[in-house]
CSV table of N, CA and C in Angstrom, one decimal:
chain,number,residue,atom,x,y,z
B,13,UNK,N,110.5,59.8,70.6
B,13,UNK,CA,110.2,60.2,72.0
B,13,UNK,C,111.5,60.1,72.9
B,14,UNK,N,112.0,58.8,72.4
B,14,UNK,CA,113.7,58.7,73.5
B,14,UNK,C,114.6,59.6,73.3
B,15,UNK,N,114.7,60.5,71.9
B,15,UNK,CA,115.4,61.6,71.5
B,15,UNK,C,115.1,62.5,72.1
B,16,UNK,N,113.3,62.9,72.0
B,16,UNK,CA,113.1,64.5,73.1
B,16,UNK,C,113.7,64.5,74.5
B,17,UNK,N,113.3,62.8,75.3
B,17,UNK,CA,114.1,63.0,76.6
B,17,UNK,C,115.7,63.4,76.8
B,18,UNK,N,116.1,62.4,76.1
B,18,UNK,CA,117.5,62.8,76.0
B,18,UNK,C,117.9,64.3,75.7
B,19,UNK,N,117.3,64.9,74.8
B,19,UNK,CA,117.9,66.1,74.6
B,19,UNK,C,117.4,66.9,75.6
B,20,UNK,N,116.2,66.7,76.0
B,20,UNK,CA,115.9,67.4,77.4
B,20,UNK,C,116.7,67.4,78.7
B,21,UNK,N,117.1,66.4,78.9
B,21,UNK,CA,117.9,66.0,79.6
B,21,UNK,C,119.4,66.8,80.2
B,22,UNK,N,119.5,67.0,78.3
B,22,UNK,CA,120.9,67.5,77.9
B,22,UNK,C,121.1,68.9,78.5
B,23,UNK,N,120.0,69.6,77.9
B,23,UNK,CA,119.1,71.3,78.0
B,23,UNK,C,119.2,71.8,79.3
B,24,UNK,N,118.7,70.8,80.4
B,24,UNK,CA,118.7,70.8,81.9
B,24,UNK,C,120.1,71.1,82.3
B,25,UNK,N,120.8,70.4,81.7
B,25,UNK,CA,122.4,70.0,82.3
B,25,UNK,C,123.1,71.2,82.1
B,26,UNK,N,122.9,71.6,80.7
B,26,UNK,CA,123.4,72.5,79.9
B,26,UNK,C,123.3,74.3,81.1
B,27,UNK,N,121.8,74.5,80.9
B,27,UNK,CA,121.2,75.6,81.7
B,27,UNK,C,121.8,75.5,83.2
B,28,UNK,N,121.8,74.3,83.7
B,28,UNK,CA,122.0,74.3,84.8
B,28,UNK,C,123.6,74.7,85.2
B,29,UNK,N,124.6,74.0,84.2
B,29,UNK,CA,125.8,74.2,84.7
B,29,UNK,C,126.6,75.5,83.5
B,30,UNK,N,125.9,76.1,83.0
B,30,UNK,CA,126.8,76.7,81.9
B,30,UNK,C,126.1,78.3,81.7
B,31,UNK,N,126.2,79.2,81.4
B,31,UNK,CA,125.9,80.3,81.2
B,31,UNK,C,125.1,80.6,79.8
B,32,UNK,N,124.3,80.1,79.4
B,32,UNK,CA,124.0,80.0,78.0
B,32,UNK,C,122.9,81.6,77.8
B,33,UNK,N,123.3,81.8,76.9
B,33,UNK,CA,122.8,83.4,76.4
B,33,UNK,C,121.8,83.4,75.1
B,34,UNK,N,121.9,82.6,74.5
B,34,UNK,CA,120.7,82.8,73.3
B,34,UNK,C,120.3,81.0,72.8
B,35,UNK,N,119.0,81.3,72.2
B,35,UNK,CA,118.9,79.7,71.6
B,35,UNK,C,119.9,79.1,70.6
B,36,UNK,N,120.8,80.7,70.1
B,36,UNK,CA,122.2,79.8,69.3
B,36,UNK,C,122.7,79.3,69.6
B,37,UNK,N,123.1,80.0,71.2
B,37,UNK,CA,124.7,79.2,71.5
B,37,UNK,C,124.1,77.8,71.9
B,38,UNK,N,122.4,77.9,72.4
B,38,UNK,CA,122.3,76.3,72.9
B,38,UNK,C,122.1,75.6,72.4
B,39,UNK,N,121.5,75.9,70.5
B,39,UNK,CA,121.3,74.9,69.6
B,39,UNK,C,122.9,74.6,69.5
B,40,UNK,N,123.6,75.4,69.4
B,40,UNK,CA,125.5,74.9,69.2
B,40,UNK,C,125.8,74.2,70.5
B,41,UNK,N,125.7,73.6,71.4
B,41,UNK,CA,126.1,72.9,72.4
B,41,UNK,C,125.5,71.5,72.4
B,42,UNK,N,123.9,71.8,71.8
B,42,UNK,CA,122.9,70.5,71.8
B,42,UNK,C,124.0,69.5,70.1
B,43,UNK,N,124.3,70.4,69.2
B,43,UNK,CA,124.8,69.9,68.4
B,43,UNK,C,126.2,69.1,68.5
B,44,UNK,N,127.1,69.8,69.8
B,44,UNK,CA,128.0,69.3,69.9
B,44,UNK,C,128.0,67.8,71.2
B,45,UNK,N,127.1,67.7,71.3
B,45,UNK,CA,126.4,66.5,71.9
B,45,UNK,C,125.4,65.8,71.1
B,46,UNK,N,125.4,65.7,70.1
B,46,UNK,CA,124.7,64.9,68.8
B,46,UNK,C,123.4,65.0,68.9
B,47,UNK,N,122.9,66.2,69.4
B,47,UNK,CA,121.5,66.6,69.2
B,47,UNK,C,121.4,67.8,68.4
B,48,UNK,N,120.4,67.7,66.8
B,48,UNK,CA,120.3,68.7,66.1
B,48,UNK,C,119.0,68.8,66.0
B,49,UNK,N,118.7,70.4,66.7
B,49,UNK,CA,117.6,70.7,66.8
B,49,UNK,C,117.1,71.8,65.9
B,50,UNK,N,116.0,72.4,65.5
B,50,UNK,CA,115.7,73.5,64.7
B,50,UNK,C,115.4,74.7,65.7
B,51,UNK,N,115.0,76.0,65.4
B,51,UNK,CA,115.3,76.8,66.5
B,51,UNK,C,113.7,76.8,67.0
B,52,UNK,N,112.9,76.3,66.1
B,52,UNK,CA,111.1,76.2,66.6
B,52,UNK,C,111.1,74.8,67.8
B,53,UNK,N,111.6,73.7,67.3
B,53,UNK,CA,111.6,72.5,68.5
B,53,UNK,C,112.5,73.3,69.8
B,54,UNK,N,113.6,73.9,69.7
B,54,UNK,CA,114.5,74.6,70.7
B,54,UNK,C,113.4,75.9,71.3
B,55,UNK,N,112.4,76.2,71.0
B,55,UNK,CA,111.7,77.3,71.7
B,55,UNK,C,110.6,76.6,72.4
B,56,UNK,N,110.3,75.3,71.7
B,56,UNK,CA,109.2,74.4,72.3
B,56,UNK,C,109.3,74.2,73.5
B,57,UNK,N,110.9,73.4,73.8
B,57,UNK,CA,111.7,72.6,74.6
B,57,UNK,C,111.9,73.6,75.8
B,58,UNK,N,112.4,74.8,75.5
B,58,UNK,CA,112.2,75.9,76.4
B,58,UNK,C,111.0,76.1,77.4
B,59,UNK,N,109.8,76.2,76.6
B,59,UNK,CA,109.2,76.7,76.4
B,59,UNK,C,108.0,75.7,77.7
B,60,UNK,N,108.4,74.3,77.6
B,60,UNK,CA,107.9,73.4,78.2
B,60,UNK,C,109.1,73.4,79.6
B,61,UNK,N,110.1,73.5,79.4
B,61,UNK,CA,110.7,73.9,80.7
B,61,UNK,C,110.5,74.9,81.6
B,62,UNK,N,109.9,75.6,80.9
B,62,UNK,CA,109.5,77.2,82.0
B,62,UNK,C,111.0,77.7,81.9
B,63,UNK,N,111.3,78.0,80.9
B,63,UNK,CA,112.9,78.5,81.9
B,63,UNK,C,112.5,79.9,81.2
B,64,UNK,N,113.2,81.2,81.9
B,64,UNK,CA,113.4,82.5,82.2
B,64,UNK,C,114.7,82.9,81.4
B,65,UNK,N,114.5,84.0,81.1
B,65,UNK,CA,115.9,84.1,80.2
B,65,UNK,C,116.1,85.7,81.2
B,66,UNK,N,116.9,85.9,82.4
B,66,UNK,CA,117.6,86.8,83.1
B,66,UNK,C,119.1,87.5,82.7
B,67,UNK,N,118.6,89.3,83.1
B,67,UNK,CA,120.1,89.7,83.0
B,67,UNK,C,121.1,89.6,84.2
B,68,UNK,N,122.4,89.2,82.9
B,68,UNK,CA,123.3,89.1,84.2
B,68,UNK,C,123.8,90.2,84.9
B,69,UNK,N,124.5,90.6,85.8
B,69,UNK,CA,125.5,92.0,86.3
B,69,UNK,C,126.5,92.4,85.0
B,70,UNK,N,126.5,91.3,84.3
B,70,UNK,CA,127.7,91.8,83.4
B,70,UNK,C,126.7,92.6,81.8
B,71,UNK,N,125.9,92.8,81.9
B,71,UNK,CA,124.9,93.4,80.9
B,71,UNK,C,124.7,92.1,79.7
B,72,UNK,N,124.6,91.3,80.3
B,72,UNK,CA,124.1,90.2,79.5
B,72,UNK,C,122.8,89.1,79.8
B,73,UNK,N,122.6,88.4,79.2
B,73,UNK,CA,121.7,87.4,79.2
B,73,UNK,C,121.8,86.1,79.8
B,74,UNK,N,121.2,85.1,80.7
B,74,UNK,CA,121.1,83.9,80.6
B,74,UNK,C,120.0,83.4,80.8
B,75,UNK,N,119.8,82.1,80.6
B,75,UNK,CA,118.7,81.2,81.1
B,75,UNK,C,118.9,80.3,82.1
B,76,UNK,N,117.4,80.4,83.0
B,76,UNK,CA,117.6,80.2,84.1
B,76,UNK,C,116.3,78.8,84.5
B,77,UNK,N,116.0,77.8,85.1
B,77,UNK,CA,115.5,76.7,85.3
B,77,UNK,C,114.3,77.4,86.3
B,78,UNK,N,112.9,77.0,86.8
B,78,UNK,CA,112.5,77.2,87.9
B,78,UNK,C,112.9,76.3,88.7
B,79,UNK,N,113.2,76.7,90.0
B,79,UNK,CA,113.4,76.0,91.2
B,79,UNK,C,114.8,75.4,91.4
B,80,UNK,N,115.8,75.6,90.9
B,80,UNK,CA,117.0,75.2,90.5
B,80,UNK,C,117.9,76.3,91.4
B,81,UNK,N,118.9,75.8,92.1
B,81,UNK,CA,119.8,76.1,92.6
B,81,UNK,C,121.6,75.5,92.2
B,82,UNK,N,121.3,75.1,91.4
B,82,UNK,CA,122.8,74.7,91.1
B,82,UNK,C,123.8,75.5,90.1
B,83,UNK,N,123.6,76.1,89.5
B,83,UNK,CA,124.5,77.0,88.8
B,83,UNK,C,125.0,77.8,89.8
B,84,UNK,N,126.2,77.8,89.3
B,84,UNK,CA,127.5,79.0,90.1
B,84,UNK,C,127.8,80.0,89.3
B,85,UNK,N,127.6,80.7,88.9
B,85,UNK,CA,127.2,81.3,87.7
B,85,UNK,C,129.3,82.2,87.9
B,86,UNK,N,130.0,81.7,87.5
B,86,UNK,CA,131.2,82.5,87.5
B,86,UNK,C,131.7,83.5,86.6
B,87,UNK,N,130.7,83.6,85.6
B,87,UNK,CA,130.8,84.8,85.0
B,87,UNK,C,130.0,85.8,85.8
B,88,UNK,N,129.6,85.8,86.4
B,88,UNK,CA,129.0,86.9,87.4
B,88,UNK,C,129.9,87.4,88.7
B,89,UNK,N,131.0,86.4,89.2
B,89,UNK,CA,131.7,86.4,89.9
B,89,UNK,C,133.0,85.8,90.1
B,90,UNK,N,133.6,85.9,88.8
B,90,UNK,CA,134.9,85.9,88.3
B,90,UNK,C,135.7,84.6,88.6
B,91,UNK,N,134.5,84.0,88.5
B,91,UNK,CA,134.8,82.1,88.7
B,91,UNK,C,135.5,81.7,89.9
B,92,UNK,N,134.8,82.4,91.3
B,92,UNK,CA,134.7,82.0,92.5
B,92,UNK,C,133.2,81.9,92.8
B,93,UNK,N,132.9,80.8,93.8
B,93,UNK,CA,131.7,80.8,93.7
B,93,UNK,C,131.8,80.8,95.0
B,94,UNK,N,130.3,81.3,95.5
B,94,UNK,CA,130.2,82.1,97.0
B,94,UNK,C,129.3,81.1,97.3
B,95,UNK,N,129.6,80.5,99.2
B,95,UNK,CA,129.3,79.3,99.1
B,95,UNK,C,127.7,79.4,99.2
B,96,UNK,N,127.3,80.6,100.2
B,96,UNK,CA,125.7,80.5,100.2
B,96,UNK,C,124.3,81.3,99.4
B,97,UNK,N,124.9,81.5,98.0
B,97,UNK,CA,124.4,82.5,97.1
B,97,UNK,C,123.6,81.3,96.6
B,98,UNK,N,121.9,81.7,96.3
B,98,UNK,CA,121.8,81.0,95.1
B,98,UNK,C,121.3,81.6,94.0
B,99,UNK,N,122.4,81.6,93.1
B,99,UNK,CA,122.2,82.2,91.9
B,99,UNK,C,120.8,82.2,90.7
B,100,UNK,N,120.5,81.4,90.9
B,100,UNK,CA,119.1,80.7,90.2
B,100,UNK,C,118.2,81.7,90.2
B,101,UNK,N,117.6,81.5,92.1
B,101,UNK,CA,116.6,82.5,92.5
B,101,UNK,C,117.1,83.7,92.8
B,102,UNK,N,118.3,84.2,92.8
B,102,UNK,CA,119.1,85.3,92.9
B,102,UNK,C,119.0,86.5,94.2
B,103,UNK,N,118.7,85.5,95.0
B,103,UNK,CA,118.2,85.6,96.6
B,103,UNK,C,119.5,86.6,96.8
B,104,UNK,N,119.6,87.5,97.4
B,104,UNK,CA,120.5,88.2,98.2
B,104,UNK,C,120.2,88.6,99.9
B,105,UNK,N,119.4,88.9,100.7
B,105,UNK,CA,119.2,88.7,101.4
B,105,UNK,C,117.8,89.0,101.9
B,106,UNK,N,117.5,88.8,103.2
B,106,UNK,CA,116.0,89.4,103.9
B,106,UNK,C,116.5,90.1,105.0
B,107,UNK,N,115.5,91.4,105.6
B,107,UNK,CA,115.6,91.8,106.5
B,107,UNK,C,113.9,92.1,106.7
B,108,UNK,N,113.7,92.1,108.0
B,108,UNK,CA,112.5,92.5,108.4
B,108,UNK,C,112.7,94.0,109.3
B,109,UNK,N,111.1,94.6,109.0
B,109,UNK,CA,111.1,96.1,109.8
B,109,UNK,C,110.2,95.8,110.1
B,110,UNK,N,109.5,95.8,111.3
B,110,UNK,CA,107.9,95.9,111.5
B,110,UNK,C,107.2,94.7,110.7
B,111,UNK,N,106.4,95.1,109.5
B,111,UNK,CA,105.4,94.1,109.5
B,111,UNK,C,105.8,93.8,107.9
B,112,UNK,N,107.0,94.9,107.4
B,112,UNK,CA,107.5,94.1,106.7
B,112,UNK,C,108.8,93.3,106.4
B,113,UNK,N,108.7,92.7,104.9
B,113,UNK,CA,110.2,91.9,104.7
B,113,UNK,C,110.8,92.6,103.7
B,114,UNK,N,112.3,92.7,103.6
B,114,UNK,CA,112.5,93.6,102.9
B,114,UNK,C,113.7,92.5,102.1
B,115,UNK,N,113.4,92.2,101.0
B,115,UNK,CA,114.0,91.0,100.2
B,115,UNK,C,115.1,91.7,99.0
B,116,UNK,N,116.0,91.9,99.3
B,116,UNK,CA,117.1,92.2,98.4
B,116,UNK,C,117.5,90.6,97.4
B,117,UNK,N,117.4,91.2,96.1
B,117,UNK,CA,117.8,89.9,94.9
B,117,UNK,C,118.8,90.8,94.3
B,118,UNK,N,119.6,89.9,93.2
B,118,UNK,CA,120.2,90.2,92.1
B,118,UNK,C,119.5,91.2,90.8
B,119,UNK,N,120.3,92.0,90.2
B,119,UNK,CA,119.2,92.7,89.6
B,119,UNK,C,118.6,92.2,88.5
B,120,UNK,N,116.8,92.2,88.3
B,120,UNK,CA,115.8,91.5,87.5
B,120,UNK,C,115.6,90.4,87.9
B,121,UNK,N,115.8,90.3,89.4
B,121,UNK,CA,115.1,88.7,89.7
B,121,UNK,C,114.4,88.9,91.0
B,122,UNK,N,114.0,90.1,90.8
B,122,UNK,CA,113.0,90.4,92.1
B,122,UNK,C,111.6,90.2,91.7
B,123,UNK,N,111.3,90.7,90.4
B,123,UNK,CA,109.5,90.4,89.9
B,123,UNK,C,109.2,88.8,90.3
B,124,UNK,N,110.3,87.9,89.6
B,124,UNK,CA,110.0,86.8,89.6
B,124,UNK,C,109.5,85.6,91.1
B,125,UNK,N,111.0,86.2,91.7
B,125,UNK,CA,110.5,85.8,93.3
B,125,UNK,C,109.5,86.3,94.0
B,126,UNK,N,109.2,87.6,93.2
B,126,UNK,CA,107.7,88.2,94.5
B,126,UNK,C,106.3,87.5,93.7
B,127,UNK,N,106.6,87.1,92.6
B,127,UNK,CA,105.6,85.9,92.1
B,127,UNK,C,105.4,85.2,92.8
B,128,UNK,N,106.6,83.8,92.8
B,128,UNK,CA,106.8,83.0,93.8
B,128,UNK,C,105.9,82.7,94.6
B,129,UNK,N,106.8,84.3,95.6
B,129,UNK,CA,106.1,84.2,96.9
B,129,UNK,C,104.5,84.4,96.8
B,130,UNK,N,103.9,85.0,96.1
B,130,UNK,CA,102.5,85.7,95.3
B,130,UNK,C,101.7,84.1,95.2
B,131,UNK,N,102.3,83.2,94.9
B,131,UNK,CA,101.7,82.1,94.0
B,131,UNK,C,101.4,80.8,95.4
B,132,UNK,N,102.2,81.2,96.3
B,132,UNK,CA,102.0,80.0,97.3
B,132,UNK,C,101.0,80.6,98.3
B,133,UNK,N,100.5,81.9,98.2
B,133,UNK,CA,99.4,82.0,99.2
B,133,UNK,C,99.0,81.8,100.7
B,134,UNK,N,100.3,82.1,101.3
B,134,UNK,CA,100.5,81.9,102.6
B,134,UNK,C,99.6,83.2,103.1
B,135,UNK,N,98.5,83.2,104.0
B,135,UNK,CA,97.5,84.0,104.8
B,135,UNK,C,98.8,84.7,105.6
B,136,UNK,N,99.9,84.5,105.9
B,136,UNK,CA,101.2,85.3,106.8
B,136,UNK,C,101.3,86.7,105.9
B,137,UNK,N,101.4,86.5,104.5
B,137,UNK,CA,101.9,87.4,103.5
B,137,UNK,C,100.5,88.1,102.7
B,138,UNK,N,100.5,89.3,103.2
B,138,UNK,CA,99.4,90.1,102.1
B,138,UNK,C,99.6,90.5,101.2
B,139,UNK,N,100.8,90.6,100.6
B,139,UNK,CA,101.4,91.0,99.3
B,139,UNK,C,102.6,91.3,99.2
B,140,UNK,N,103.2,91.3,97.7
B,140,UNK,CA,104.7,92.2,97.9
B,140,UNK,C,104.4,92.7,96.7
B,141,UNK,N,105.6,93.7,97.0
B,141,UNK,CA,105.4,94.6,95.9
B,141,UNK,C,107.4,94.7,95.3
B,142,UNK,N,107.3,94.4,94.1
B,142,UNK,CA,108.7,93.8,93.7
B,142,UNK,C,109.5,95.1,92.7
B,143,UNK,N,110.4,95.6,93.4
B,143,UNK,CA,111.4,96.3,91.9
B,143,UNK,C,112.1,95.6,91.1
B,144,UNK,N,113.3,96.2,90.7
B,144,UNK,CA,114.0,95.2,89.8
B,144,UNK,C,115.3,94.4,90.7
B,145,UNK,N,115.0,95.0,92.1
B,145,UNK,CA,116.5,94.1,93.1
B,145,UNK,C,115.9,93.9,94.1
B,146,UNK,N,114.8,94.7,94.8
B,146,UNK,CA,114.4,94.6,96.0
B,146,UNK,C,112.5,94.2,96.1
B,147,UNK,N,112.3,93.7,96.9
B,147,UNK,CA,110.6,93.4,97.2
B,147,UNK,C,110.5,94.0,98.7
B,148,UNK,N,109.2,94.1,98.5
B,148,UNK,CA,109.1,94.4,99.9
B,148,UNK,C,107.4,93.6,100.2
B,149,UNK,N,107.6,92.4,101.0
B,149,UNK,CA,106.6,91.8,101.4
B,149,UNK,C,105.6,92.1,102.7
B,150,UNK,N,104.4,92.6,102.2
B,150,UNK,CA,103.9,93.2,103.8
B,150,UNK,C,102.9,92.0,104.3
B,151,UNK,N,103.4,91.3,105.7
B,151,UNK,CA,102.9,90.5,106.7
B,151,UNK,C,101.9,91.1,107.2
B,152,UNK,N,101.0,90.3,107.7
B,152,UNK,CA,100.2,90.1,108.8
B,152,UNK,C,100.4,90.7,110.1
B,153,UNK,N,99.9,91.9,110.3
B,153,UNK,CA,100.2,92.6,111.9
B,153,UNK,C,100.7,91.3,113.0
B,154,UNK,N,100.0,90.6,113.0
B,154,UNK,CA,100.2,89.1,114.0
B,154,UNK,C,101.3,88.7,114.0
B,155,UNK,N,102.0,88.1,112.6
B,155,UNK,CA,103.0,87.3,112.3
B,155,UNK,C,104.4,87.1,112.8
B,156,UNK,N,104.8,86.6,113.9
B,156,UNK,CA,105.8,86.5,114.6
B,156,UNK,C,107.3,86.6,112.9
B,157,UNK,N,108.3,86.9,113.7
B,157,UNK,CA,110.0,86.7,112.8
B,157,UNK,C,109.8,85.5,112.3
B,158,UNK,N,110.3,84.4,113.5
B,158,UNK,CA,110.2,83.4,113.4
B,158,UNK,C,109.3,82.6,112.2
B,159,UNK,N,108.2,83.0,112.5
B,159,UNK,CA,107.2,82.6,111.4
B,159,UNK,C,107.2,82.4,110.3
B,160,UNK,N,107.7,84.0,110.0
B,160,UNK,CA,108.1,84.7,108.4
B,160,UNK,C,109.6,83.9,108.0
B,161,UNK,N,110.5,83.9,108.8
B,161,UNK,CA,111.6,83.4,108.3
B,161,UNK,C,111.2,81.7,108.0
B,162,UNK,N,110.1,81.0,108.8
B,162,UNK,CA,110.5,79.4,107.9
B,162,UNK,C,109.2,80.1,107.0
B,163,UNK,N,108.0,80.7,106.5
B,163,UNK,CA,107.6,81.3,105.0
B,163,UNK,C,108.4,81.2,104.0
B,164,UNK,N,109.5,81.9,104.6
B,164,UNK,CA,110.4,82.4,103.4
B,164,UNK,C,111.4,81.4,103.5
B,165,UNK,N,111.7,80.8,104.3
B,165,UNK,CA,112.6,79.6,103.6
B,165,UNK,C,112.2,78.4,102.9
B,166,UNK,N,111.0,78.3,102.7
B,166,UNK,CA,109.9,77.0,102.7
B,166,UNK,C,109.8,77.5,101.2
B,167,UNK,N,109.4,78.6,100.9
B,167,UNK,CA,109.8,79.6,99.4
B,167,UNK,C,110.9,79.2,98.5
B,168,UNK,N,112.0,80.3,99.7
B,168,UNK,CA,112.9,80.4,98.4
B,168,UNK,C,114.0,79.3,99.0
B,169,UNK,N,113.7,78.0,99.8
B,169,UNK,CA,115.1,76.8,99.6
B,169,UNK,C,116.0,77.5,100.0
B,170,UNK,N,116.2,78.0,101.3
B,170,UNK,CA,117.3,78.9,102.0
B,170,UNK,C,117.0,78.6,103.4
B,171,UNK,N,117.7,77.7,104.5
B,171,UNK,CA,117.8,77.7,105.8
B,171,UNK,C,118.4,79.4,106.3
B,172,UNK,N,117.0,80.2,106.6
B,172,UNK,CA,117.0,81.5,107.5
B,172,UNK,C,117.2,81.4,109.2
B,173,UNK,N,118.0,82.2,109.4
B,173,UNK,CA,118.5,81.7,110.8
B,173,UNK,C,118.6,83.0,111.6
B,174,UNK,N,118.1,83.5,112.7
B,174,UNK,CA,118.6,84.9,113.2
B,174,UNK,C,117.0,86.1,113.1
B,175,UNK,N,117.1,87.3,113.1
B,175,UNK,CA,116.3,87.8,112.5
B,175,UNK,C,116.5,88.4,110.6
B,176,UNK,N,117.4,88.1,110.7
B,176,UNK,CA,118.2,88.3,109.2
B,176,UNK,C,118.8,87.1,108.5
B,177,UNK,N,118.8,87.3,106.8
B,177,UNK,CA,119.5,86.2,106.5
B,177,UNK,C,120.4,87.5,105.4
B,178,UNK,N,121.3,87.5,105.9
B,178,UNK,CA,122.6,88.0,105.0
B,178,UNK,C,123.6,87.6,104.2
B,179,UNK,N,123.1,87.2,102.7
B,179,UNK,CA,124.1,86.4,102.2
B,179,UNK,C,125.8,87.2,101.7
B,180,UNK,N,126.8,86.8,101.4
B,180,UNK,CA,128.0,87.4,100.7
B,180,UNK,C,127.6,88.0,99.7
């Protein structure tokens, strides 16, 4: 059991700070940190982490943590990292029109977020309806800006400020 934590541990670290693309390269990274795993325990381990395997801009693959904001992902941005992106949830920005929110993500991480937001059940939010970059969340005729903006920062772990939150 001190071996599963440890190598979980490792998995976290790994996903979190590195771009990893398939269970090979990660069974190859867990090995070069003296964990050797088979590819059925490595789907388990996955599998109990919740993690998401998203495309990148560059037509590739990674895995991604729920709720995690720490990757800089510099293969996606030529290893500058932008200070208020978070790559994880692949938030790009919000704008409101009326009674709705108009949620720009990274492309293939809009289903996921309009889950998210789907899953917390806020009576503010009657639905969204998610493409592959953009959602569009339709509020409550009532529901003040204000309102909706701490919603959605309470969501997606993003201090919203203004009637817009416009990331780089």
């Amino acid at each position: 059991m001190k071996n599963r934590k440890k190598r979980i541990d490792v998995i976290i670290d790994l996903i979190k700070n590195q771009c990893i693309a398939s269970q090979e390269e990660l069974a190859a990274q867990l090995l070069k940190r003296g964990h050797k795993v088979t590819q059925a325990t490595l789907s388990r381990d996955l599998k109990m982490l919740r993690t998401t395997k998203v495309p990148t801009d560059r037509g590739t693959y990674m895995y991604v943590l729920p709720d995690s904001d720490s990757l800089k992902d510099k293969l996606l941005i030529g290893g500058q990292s932008l200070p208020h992106a978070d790559f994880q949830s692949g938030l790009i920005s919000i704008r409101f029109s009326g009674n709705l929110a108009v949620i720009k993500t990274r492309n293939g991480y809009a289903s996921g977020l309009a889950y998210d937001i789907d899953m917390k059940n806020f009576p503010e939010i009657l639905g969204t309806i998610p493409g592959s970059n953009t959602i569009f969340a339709v509020l409550s005729e009532d529901v003040s800006r204000e309102r909706a903006r701490e919603i959605f920062s309470s969501i997606l772990s993003l201090p919203v400020e203004g009637n817009n939150l416009n990331l780089p």
